[in-house]
């Protein structure tokens, strides 16, 4: 695996780095951010938290705007922030719309032309990047957690529901929870995987959670009451209802509706300390 | 004064806002960010900290990347983040170079064509914006401090040295301290104010500080040892030497050279808590 260093900046005693690599899964070059806390080394390994960003983001958004490095340093957690889709693949109109194409992989494996050659983001995140991080950085191999914002919240849920037991903890910021029922998001999803209802539901966390049969899982969710996508696109209530119906009560959701916050990074940065505290407690137990 | 709201997002219990207004001083529309801590109101006023950004920045850089809102909320300090220059003034080539024109006012009052009509940033910051903030927001009128990064550090020093006693505390992140001696910065300065040595020195803080005759002033400075501009452009040593020569030891500098940090916002965000702690102690005394 050929990892090319793009940048490295000291931050809160550790290093915020960006790497580029050729992804065989996606058939293009990909970037990801990785924060290495102070002191981390081959002899002092750390847990790792994957952070999946929302539509239109690159790996830069969370590493520059969320202010997480202070808490990643404090709790000694490596943080991996992948890009949100393949880019520069010469797919017609790939950069034209914010909800289809570049930045809008929806974290699924595409089956439809022209996206299917490159847009295999679910496999990229859960297999290729996952192994790449475990093989190349000082990570404690069984201490892995996941979080995400907006469409990245959907992505984090997909990972957690389709890999039961892999992630020690799951937390979400204003997650899209039922994308096949969102009028804004359904167009992107059908472009990637077609219009068959049972296929759509295999990539919709509200449907997936009903049949979840892995170890017990608690999911921490923060969302702002002034989030402009709350009622029409995030559909968190649908997910919570479905989670409550899953057998043996295996999924527990802890949802905090935060008064007056919107969908952006001012919201994420306000609550990110709580999420690191949460992941740290689960990762150290 | 006609203040137009551009955006408002809840952040750490307070609000990060951006306003636009027509500036008679600069003869163009200007934006600035202002953070209002939780609870601030007409009856509960707060101190105010001006933050001046570096070359190429807008009001967005510090409000999205520095993570200061957590500490502004905690210490109850209003933070004002102006843009770094006039923009969209139809000056030939105003957007062509990073060190002359848009984003590169150097915080001086220009006397040279074609910049002199609009580039009166020193007066804008110290008179127009200053009064606008004091008149329109719940600020304790005599509790004002200033800070800045890079060229904004130069700007903050200009303000503090030319308005002795106005600012309760002054702190700087990787400041440009002797711009008429920097090969990278001198071109921008001469474009704005000409090439006469005594004029250049009136806008150079290393020369100004020698003749400072106001109340005693302490200046906190952080800079990274891996700052790519450290030796050639920032010239902090020259400033410290000159400050030590000013009569009656009226200027005290506290310089921290931080191992391994570079010039960017990962450096600023790492040390911003210390700066808020510092300003808070001075503003509350």
PDB file of C-alpha atoms in Angstrom, chain B residues 99 187 196 218:
ATOM      1  CA  UNK B  99       0.406  40.016  -0.795  1.00  0.00           C
ATOM      2  CA  UNK B 187       6.386  44.925  -1.673  1.00  0.00           C
ATOM      3  CA  UNK B 196       9.940  56.735   1.733  1.00  0.00           C
ATOM      4  CA  UNK B 218       2.549  43.399  28.255  1.00  0.00           C
TER       5      UNK B 218
END
